[in-house]
Coordinates of C-alpha atoms in Angstrom, one line a residue:
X182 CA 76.9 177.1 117.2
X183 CA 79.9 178.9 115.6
X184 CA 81.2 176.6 113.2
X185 CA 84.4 178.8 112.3
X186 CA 87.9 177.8 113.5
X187 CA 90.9 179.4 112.1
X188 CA 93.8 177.1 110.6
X189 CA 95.5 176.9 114.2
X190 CA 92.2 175.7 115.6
X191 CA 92.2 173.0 112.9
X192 CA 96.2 171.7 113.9
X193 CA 95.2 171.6 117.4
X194 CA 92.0 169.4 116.8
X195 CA 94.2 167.4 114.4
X196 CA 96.9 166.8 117.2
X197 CA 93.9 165.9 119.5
X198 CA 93.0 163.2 116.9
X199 CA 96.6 161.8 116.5
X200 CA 96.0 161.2 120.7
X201 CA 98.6 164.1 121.5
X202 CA 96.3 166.4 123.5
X203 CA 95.2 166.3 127.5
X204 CA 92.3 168.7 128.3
X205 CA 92.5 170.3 131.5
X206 CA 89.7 172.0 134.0
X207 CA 89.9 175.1 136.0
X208 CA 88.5 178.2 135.5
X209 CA 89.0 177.2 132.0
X210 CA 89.6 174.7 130.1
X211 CA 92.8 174.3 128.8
X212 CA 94.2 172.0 125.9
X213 CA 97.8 170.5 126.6
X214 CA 99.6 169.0 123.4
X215 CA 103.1 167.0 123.9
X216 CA 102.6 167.8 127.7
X217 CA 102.9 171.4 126.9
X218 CA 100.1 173.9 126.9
X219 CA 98.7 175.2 124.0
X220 CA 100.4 178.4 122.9
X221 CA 96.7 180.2 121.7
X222 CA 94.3 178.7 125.2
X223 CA 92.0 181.3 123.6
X224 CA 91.4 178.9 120.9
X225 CA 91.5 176.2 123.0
X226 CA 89.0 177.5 125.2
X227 CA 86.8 178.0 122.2
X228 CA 87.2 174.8 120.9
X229 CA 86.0 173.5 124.0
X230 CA 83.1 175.7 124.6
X231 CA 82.1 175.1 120.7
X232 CA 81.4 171.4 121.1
X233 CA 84.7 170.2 119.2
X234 CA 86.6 168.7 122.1
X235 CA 86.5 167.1 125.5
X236 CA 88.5 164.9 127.8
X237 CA 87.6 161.5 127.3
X238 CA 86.3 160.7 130.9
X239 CA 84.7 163.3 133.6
X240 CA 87.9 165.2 135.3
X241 CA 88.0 167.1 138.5
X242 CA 89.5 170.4 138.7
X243 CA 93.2 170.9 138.2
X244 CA 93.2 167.3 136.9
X245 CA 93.9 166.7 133.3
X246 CA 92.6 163.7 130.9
X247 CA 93.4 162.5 127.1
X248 CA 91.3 164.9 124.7
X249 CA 89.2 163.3 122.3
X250 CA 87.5 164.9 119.5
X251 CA 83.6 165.1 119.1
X252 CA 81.3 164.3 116.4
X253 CA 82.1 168.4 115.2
X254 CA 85.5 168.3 115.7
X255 CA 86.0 164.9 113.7
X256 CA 83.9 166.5 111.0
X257 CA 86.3 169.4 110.9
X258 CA 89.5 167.5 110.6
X259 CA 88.1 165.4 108.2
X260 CA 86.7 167.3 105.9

């Protein structure tokens, strides 16, 4: 698994940890902070296929649920 993720990667994971972000399903899956989208989905797309993020509960398609950080994403934001 990639382990890199650039200093964006790192705030968004961090805002994910302070309860801000939603994750969303579609094609995709897309990372919402403050009820907005993420302005880089490429990282959050990458940050959901790399293991470091998912919504807390299963979601159906065009649904979105609170993001929670996995064991590799808490590792990352804490050092």
């Amino acid at each position: 698994m990639e382990t890199t993720v650039s200093g964006r990667g790192i705030a968004m994971l961090r805002a994910v940890a302070a309860g801000r972000g939603e994750i969303g399903y579609g094609a995709e899956p897309d990372l919402f902070v403050d009820g907005l989208p993420c302005c880089d989905q490429y990282a959050a797309h990458a940050l959901a296929h790399g293991g470091f993020v998912r919504s807390a509960r299963p979601v159906r398609p065009g649904r979105r649920m609170p993001a929670v950080l996995t064991a590799a994403g808490l590792a990352l934001v804490t050092g």
